[in-house]
Tab-separated table of C-alpha atoms and ligand atoms in Angstrom:
chain	number	residue	atom	x	y	z
A	28	MET	CA	0.000	0.000	0.000
A	29	THR	CA	1.373	3.399	-0.932
A	30	GLN	CA	1.245	5.866	1.846
A	31	SER	CA	1.474	9.532	1.100
A	32	LEU	CA	1.371	12.742	3.022
A	33	THR	CA	0.856	16.236	1.636
A	34	ILE	CA	2.102	19.112	3.761
A	35	ARG	CA	2.850	22.787	3.335
A	36	ARG	CA	6.341	23.392	1.999
A	37	PRO	CA	8.759	23.273	4.924
A	38	ASP	CA	11.189	25.913	6.126
A	39	ASP	CA	14.547	25.363	7.771
A	40	TRP	CA	14.931	27.660	10.772
A	41	HIS	CA	18.696	27.091	11.139
A	42	LEU	CA	20.952	26.496	8.153
A	43	HIS	CA	24.635	26.904	7.247
A	44	LEU	CA	25.137	27.665	3.568
A	45	ARG	CA	28.756	28.900	3.753
A	46	ASP	CA	30.052	30.861	0.759
A	47	GLY	CA	31.739	30.533	-2.630
A	48	ALA	CA	32.085	27.037	-4.084
A	49	MET	CA	30.560	25.400	-1.003
A	50	LEU	CA	27.504	27.659	-1.176
A	51	ALA	CA	27.030	26.809	-4.845
A	52	ALA	CA	27.155	23.073	-4.090
A	53	VAL	CA	24.980	22.906	-0.968
A	54	LEU	CA	22.322	25.543	-1.711
A	55	PRO	CA	20.413	23.383	-4.261
A	56	GLU	CA	20.105	20.637	-1.618
A	57	SER	CA	18.094	22.969	0.621
A	58	ALA	CA	16.312	24.985	-2.070
A	59	ARG	CA	14.893	21.771	-3.578
A	60	HIS	CA	12.491	21.192	-0.680
A	61	PHE	CA	12.619	24.184	1.640
A	62	ALA	CA	10.890	27.466	0.860
A	63	ARG	CA	12.853	29.571	3.349
A	64	ALA	CA	15.745	29.184	5.725
A	65	ILE	CA	17.318	31.187	8.516
A	66	ILE	CA	20.869	31.623	7.269
A	67	MET	CA	23.599	31.389	9.868
A	68	PRO	CA	26.092	34.270	9.803
A	69	ASN	CA	29.233	32.416	10.980
A	70	LEU	CA	31.242	33.029	7.829
A	71	VAL	CA	34.885	34.023	7.966
A	72	PRO	CA	34.740	36.963	8.559
A	73	PRO	CA	31.241	36.850	10.093
A	74	VAL	CA	28.162	38.686	8.840
A	75	VAL	CA	28.082	41.554	11.338
A	76	THR	CA	26.691	44.597	9.542
A	77	GLY	CA	23.620	45.258	7.436
A	78	GLN	CA	25.953	45.724	4.492
A	79	ASP	CA	27.497	42.279	5.091
A	80	ALA	CA	24.036	40.699	5.255
A	81	ALA	CA	22.871	42.419	2.052
A	82	ALA	CA	26.006	41.309	0.201
A	83	TYR	CA	25.707	37.722	1.487
A	84	ARG	CA	22.043	37.633	0.549
A	85	ALA	CA	22.950	38.736	-2.986
A	86	ARG	CA	25.568	35.969	-3.245
A	87	ILE	CA	22.985	33.388	-2.136
A	88	MET	CA	20.423	34.638	-4.657
A	89	ALA	CA	23.065	34.537	-7.411
A	90	ALA	CA	23.930	30.927	-6.509
A	91	LEU	CA	20.299	29.709	-6.654
A	92	PRO	CA	19.546	27.260	-9.440
A	93	GLU	CA	17.287	28.562	-12.255
A	94	GLY	CA	13.661	28.457	-11.272
A	95	ALA	CA	14.297	27.697	-7.597
A	96	ASP	CA	11.777	29.175	-5.194
A	97	PHE	CA	13.798	29.835	-2.049
A	98	THR	CA	14.057	32.830	0.250
A	99	PRO	CA	17.084	33.215	2.517
A	100	LEU	CA	16.138	34.839	5.818
A	101	MET	CA	19.235	36.710	6.879
A	102	THR	CA	20.728	37.072	10.351
A	103	LEU	CA	23.391	39.261	11.897
A	104	TYR	CA	26.160	37.853	14.049
A	105	LEU	CA	26.028	39.572	17.435
A	106	THR	CA	29.319	40.952	18.714
A	107	GLU	CA	30.106	43.201	21.655
A	108	GLU	CA	30.441	46.041	19.127
A	109	THR	CA	27.084	45.510	17.386
A	110	ASP	CA	25.195	48.772	17.074
A	111	ALA	CA	21.566	48.691	18.221
A	112	ARG	CA	20.499	51.321	15.667
A	113	GLU	CA	22.015	49.343	12.826
A	114	VAL	CA	20.171	46.215	13.951
A	115	ALA	CA	16.891	48.145	14.144
A	116	ALA	CA	17.446	49.621	10.674
A	117	ALA	CA	18.293	46.228	9.153
A	118	HIS	CA	15.121	44.804	10.686
A	119	ALA	CA	12.930	47.744	9.613
A	120	SER	CA	14.095	47.427	6.004
A	121	GLY	CA	13.201	43.723	5.979
A	122	LEU	CA	16.836	42.715	5.468
A	123	ILE	CA	17.171	40.567	8.607
A	124	THR	CA	14.841	38.154	10.360
A	125	ALA	CA	16.925	37.444	13.480
A	126	VAL	CA	20.207	38.079	15.269
A	127	LYS	CA	22.483	35.191	16.230
A	128	LEU	CA	24.243	34.978	19.567
A	129	TYR	CA	27.336	32.790	19.745
A	130	PRO	CA	29.110	32.726	23.081
A	131	ALA	CA	32.734	33.396	22.059
A	132	GLY	CA	34.529	30.130	21.380
A	133	ALA	CA	31.438	27.893	21.602
A	134	THR	CA	31.632	26.473	18.080
A	135	THR	CA	32.796	26.879	14.459
A	136	ASN	CA	33.786	30.486	13.707
A	137	SER	CA	32.487	31.862	16.990
A	138	ALA	CA	35.667	33.701	18.014
A	139	SER	CA	33.989	37.093	17.431
A	140	GLY	CA	31.028	36.124	19.600
A	141	VAL	CA	29.978	37.530	22.943
A	142	ARG	CA	32.106	37.225	26.113
A	143	ASP	CA	30.481	39.919	28.217
A	144	PHE	CA	26.718	39.600	27.921
A	145	ASN	CA	26.273	43.030	29.503
A	146	ALA	CA	28.014	44.584	26.507
A	147	ALA	CA	25.209	43.221	24.328
A	148	ARG	CA	22.401	44.539	26.567
A	149	PRO	CA	21.544	47.667	24.510
A	150	VAL	CA	21.121	45.579	21.354
A	151	LEU	CA	19.025	42.994	23.185
A	152	GLU	CA	16.800	45.695	24.665
A	153	THR	CA	16.233	47.181	21.233
A	154	MET	CA	15.425	43.722	19.883
A	155	ALA	CA	12.868	43.194	22.657
A	156	GLU	CA	11.227	46.521	21.769
A	157	ILE	CA	10.964	45.760	18.063
A	158	GLY	CA	10.138	42.045	18.471
A	159	LEU	CA	13.222	40.827	16.600
A	160	PRO	CA	14.089	37.241	17.633
A	161	LEU	CA	17.473	36.285	19.066
A	162	CYS	CA	18.788	32.876	17.960
A	163	VAL	CA	21.033	31.486	20.671
A	164	HIS	CA	23.785	28.896	20.537
A	165	GLY	CA	23.162	27.692	24.086
A	166	GLU	CA	26.415	26.359	25.445
A	167	VAL	CA	28.775	27.766	28.055
A	168	THR	CA	32.429	27.829	27.075
A	169	ASP	CA	33.922	27.549	30.564
A	170	PRO	CA	36.672	24.923	30.243
A	171	GLU	CA	35.723	23.606	33.692
A	172	ILE	CA	32.313	22.542	32.441
A	173	ASP	CA	32.051	19.102	30.904
A	174	ILE	CA	31.081	19.300	27.240
A	175	PHE	CA	28.003	17.123	27.876
A	176	ASP	CA	26.761	19.594	30.523
A	177	ARG	CA	27.373	22.807	28.627
A	178	GLU	CA	23.820	23.281	27.393
A	179	ALA	CA	22.140	22.621	30.733
A	180	VAL	CA	24.586	24.937	32.534
A	181	PHE	CA	24.029	27.648	29.909
A	182	ILE	CA	20.314	27.711	30.693
A	183	ASP	CA	20.919	28.379	34.395
A	184	ARG	CA	23.945	30.629	34.152
A	185	VAL	CA	23.275	32.645	31.021
A	186	LEU	CA	19.959	32.171	29.273
A	187	ASP	CA	17.542	32.430	32.156
A	188	PRO	CA	19.264	35.474	33.734
A	189	LEU	CA	19.471	37.128	30.315
A	190	ARG	CA	15.770	36.588	29.641
A	191	ARG	CA	14.884	37.984	33.079
A	192	ALA	CA	17.148	41.001	32.450
A	193	VAL	CA	15.561	41.746	29.079
A	194	PRO	CA	11.844	41.007	29.452
A	195	GLY	CA	10.022	40.581	26.179
A	196	LEU	CA	13.106	39.423	24.297
A	197	ARG	CA	11.989	36.704	21.874
A	198	VAL	CA	14.490	33.845	21.975
A	199	VAL	CA	14.995	30.726	19.899
A	200	MET	CA	17.186	28.216	21.669
A	201	GLU	CA	18.920	26.684	18.715
A	202	HIS	CA	19.528	22.963	18.171
A	203	VAL	CA	18.496	21.826	21.656
A	204	THR	CA	20.054	18.526	22.686
A	205	THR	CA	18.911	17.872	26.241
A	206	LYS	CA	15.810	17.046	28.256
A	207	ASP	CA	16.801	20.070	30.366
A	208	ALA	CA	16.356	22.405	27.397
A	209	VAL	CA	13.055	20.765	26.464
A	210	ALA	CA	11.830	21.221	30.047
A	211	TYR	CA	12.955	24.859	30.107
A	212	VAL	CA	11.173	25.700	26.851
A	213	THR	CA	8.049	23.854	27.965
A	214	SER	CA	8.004	25.687	31.296
A	215	GLU	CA	8.128	29.150	29.702
A	216	PRO	CA	4.826	29.978	28.087
A	217	ARG	CA	5.969	33.072	26.189
A	218	ASP	CA	8.743	34.373	23.991
A	219	LEU	CA	10.837	31.210	24.030
A	220	ALA	CA	11.006	28.543	21.326
A	221	ALA	CA	13.544	25.917	20.285
A	222	THR	CA	14.766	24.396	17.087
A	223	ILE	CA	15.590	20.708	16.896
A	224	THR	CA	17.886	19.218	14.262
A	225	THR	CA	17.241	16.108	12.226
A	226	HIS	CA	20.406	14.405	13.414
A	227	HIS	CA	19.729	14.922	17.134
A	228	LEU	CA	16.463	13.014	16.662
A	229	VAL	CA	18.473	10.081	15.318
A	230	ILE	CA	21.822	9.787	17.091
A	231	ASN	CA	22.970	9.712	20.681
A	232	ARG	CA	26.553	9.858	21.892
A	233	ASN	CA	27.084	6.126	21.391
A	234	HIS	CA	26.753	6.662	17.654
A	235	ILE	CA	29.775	8.962	17.798
A	236	LEU	CA	31.987	6.904	20.059
A	237	VAL	CA	31.128	3.190	20.143
A	238	GLY	CA	33.088	0.880	17.848
A	239	GLY	CA	35.419	3.605	16.590
A	240	ILE	CA	35.120	7.367	16.420
A	241	LYS	CA	32.669	8.598	13.776
A	242	PRO	CA	33.631	12.128	12.804
A	243	HIS	CA	30.573	12.629	10.604
A	244	TYR	CA	28.356	12.318	13.693
A	245	TYR	CA	30.300	14.978	15.568
A	246	CYS	CA	28.503	18.295	15.845
A	247	LEU	CA	27.909	20.995	18.425
A	248	PRO	CA	26.140	20.850	20.727
A	249	VAL	CA	27.387	17.272	20.784
A	250	ALA	CA	24.745	14.511	20.845
A	251	LYS	CA	23.984	13.414	24.423
A	252	ARG	CA	22.702	10.252	26.167
A	253	GLU	CA	19.754	8.275	24.836
A	254	GLU	CA	17.340	9.745	27.414
A	255	HIS	CA	17.987	13.166	25.893
A	256	ARG	CA	17.423	11.963	22.344
A	257	LEU	CA	14.101	10.482	23.476
A	258	ALA	CA	13.123	13.806	25.071
A	259	LEU	CA	13.871	15.569	21.782
A	260	ARG	CA	11.784	13.082	19.827
A	261	ALA	CA	8.919	13.527	22.269
A	262	ALA	CA	9.151	17.334	21.981
A	263	ALA	CA	9.380	17.366	18.186
A	264	THR	CA	6.406	15.034	17.765
A	265	SER	CA	4.325	16.464	20.624
A	266	GLY	CA	2.538	19.107	18.583
A	267	ASP	CA	3.875	21.806	20.944
A	268	ALA	CA	4.169	24.860	18.687
A	269	MET	CA	7.302	26.090	20.441
A	270	PHE	CA	9.400	23.334	18.829
A	271	PHE	CA	10.252	23.436	15.150
A	272	LEU	CA	12.808	22.242	12.618
A	273	GLY	CA	16.203	23.872	12.331
A	274	THR	CA	18.412	21.331	10.595
A	275	ASP	CA	21.748	22.990	11.445
A	276	SER	CA	22.911	21.301	8.248
A	277	ALA	CA	26.570	22.302	8.436
A	278	PRO	CA	28.810	21.139	5.596
A	279	HIS	CA	32.540	20.627	6.078
A	280	THR	CA	34.724	18.791	3.573
A	281	ASP	CA	35.802	15.232	4.415
A	282	PRO	CA	39.452	16.166	5.088
A	283	LEU	CA	38.283	18.710	7.659
A	284	LYS	CA	35.951	16.197	9.335
A	285	GLU	CA	38.237	13.160	9.147
A	286	SER	CA	41.114	14.823	10.922
A	287	ALA	CA	43.007	14.744	14.213
A	288	CYS	CA	40.956	17.850	15.108
A	289	GLY	CA	37.774	17.382	13.145
A	290	CYS	CA	35.209	20.132	12.554
A	291	ALA	CA	31.748	20.008	14.120
A	292	GLY	CA	28.769	19.674	11.836
A	293	CYS	CA	26.426	17.164	10.199
A	294	PHE	CA	25.345	17.719	6.589
A	295	THR	CA	21.695	16.727	6.518
A	296	ALA	CA	20.188	18.942	3.820
A	297	PRO	CA	19.899	16.209	1.138
A	298	ASN	CA	17.970	13.623	3.176
A	299	THR	CA	16.409	15.568	6.048
A	300	LEU	CA	12.789	15.217	4.966
A	301	SER	CA	13.089	11.471	4.313
A	302	ILE	CA	14.603	11.021	7.765
A	303	LEU	CA	12.005	13.189	9.494
A	304	ALA	CA	9.107	11.328	7.887
A	305	HIS	CA	10.695	8.067	9.081
A	306	VAL	CA	11.102	9.395	12.631
A	307	PHE	CA	7.588	10.831	12.830
A	308	GLU	CA	6.137	7.597	11.451
A	309	GLN	CA	8.074	5.593	14.057
A	310	GLU	CA	6.608	7.842	16.747
A	311	GLY	CA	3.083	7.442	15.330
A	312	ALA	CA	3.023	11.177	14.671
A	313	LEU	CA	2.999	11.641	10.895
A	314	ASP	CA	0.025	13.952	11.360
A	315	ARG	CA	2.298	16.277	13.353
A	316	LEU	CA	5.137	16.468	10.848
A	317	GLU	CA	3.642	19.508	9.112
A	318	GLY	CA	3.480	21.440	12.372
A	319	PHE	CA	7.136	20.757	13.065
A	320	THR	CA	8.459	21.470	9.553
A	321	SER	CA	6.023	24.023	8.163
A	322	LEU	CA	3.735	25.715	10.700
A	323	ASN	CA	5.343	26.245	14.116
A	324	GLY	CA	8.379	28.118	12.801
A	325	PRO	CA	6.466	30.718	10.788
A	326	ALA	CA	4.084	31.192	13.733
A	327	PHE	CA	6.953	32.036	16.076
A	328	TYR	CA	8.688	34.253	13.524
A	329	ARG	CA	5.327	35.953	12.762
A	330	LEU	CA	5.524	35.067	9.089
A	331	PRO	CA	2.832	33.437	6.952
A	332	ALA	CA	3.079	29.679	6.433
A	333	ASN	CA	3.959	28.667	2.877
A	334	GLU	CA	1.037	28.197	0.493
A	335	ALA	CA	2.788	25.654	-1.739
A	336	ARG	CA	2.588	21.959	-0.797
A	337	ILE	CA	4.936	19.005	-1.075
A	338	THR	CA	3.942	15.354	-1.074
A	339	LEU	CA	5.918	12.665	0.703
A	340	THR	CA	5.367	9.096	-0.487
A	341	LYS	CA	6.477	5.875	1.127
A	342	GLY	CA	7.793	3.244	-1.238
A	343	ASP	CA	10.961	1.442	-2.283
A	344	ARG	CA	14.179	2.240	-0.541
A	345	VAL	CA	15.307	5.797	-1.198
A	346	THR	CA	18.831	6.053	-2.525
A	347	TYR	CA	20.924	9.181	-2.298
A	348	PRO	CA	24.634	9.819	-2.782
A	349	SER	CA	26.747	9.245	0.311
A	350	LYS	CA	28.767	12.349	-0.596
A	351	ILE	CA	28.282	15.437	-2.689
A	352	GLU	CA	31.137	16.962	-4.647
A	353	THR	CA	31.924	20.614	-4.060
A	354	GLY	CA	34.605	22.895	-5.467
A	355	ASP	CA	36.276	22.653	-2.056
A	356	GLY	CA	36.197	18.822	-1.880
A	357	PRO	CA	33.690	16.068	-1.018
A	358	VAL	CA	31.118	16.522	1.750
A	359	THR	CA	29.638	13.423	3.368
A	360	VAL	CA	25.856	13.286	3.693
A	361	PHE	CA	24.514	12.333	7.139
A	362	ASP	CA	23.888	8.584	7.382
A	363	PRO	CA	20.898	7.926	9.652
A	364	GLY	CA	21.930	4.286	9.976
A	365	PHE	CA	18.612	2.895	8.725
A	366	ALA	CA	17.004	2.507	5.321
A	367	LEU	CA	14.826	5.402	4.184
A	368	HIS	CA	11.549	4.830	2.368
A	369	TRP	CA	9.908	8.249	2.333
A	370	ARG	CA	10.664	10.455	-0.657
A	371	VAL	CA	9.500	13.872	-1.678
A	372	SER	CA	7.594	13.305	-4.892
B	28	LIG	O1	27.952	21.356	14.560
B	28	LIG	C1	27.936	22.542	14.359
B	28	LIG	N1	28.398	23.076	13.199
B	28	LIG	N2	27.462	23.346	15.298
B	28	LIG	C2	27.542	24.674	15.202
B	28	LIG	O2	27.128	25.335	16.105
B	28	LIG	C3	28.213	25.307	14.048
B	28	LIG	C4	28.191	24.441	12.879
B	28	LIG	C5	29.121	24.902	11.785
B	28	LIG	O3	29.104	26.084	11.432
B	28	LIG	O4	29.861	24.085	11.266
B	29	LIG	ZN1	24.462	25.963	13.447
């Protein structure tokens, strides 16, 4: 029996497209199925000014395949020097949809991020006034804190105090990986949402470390224990509108991943929707997939849901290349470790 599911076209509320040859190679993988994506600003150098964001947006539009229907939603990278008036102007002109907060040193290209959260207060207060969401990489960088605890500690030490200090600030906790983050989001009825990645619904830390180290499963925040993965699956499939898809698809070439100091990031753009349909079916929640991929995100960002539809069909095994070629070298596609049968038709 063929099973099929028609849903509004999805959006990706957290995506790394990079630049140059990498951008050209990975953009079609997202533009094929997603109507919009929040574009991460952690380029080298980062996207910090309105001018940077406008120029990056133009490079993305120029790299889009003919006929693609895809809108990049731009973000600015928050630094201690970010000017509140510039942020407000970039928002008012429609150029940016969010601002991204990286604690300095937390992840790939985060060196220009925030050390002193007080220095960012004026920008955050302006954002609260104008309703501009803050996307947060929620991990402390204190070397004393175990990497598996960094998200939970961030909530107590940084995120909760910051939200109390700037009431009304609309926050998206990006790529949550713990039951602690799920509980925090669930306990706060207003102004706080979370994105969940495809890969964190599939892997736990055993996948990275048991039977040999698997660099293509290494990302940040790092995947945690099984109980956390189960909490993420429950949140994603719960129908709670405060949880939505942000793939954090983050391409790095194989030499950079398969290295003595490998980069963090899973490249999930090519097979994300097949994997999500599989996961939601396993959880008996296919009827909630559309909320997670296509409705909850726009509702939080106060944007209309997409009018176009896609249809997912379940059939023979879906095949996809294990790597894509880019001008910078090969990039390995995330392997969920199980056969996929749902395809976008
Ligand atoms: O795994 C990750 N990769 N996590 C991040 O926060 C950044 C991203 C990247 O840019 O590669
Ligand atoms: Zn990311």
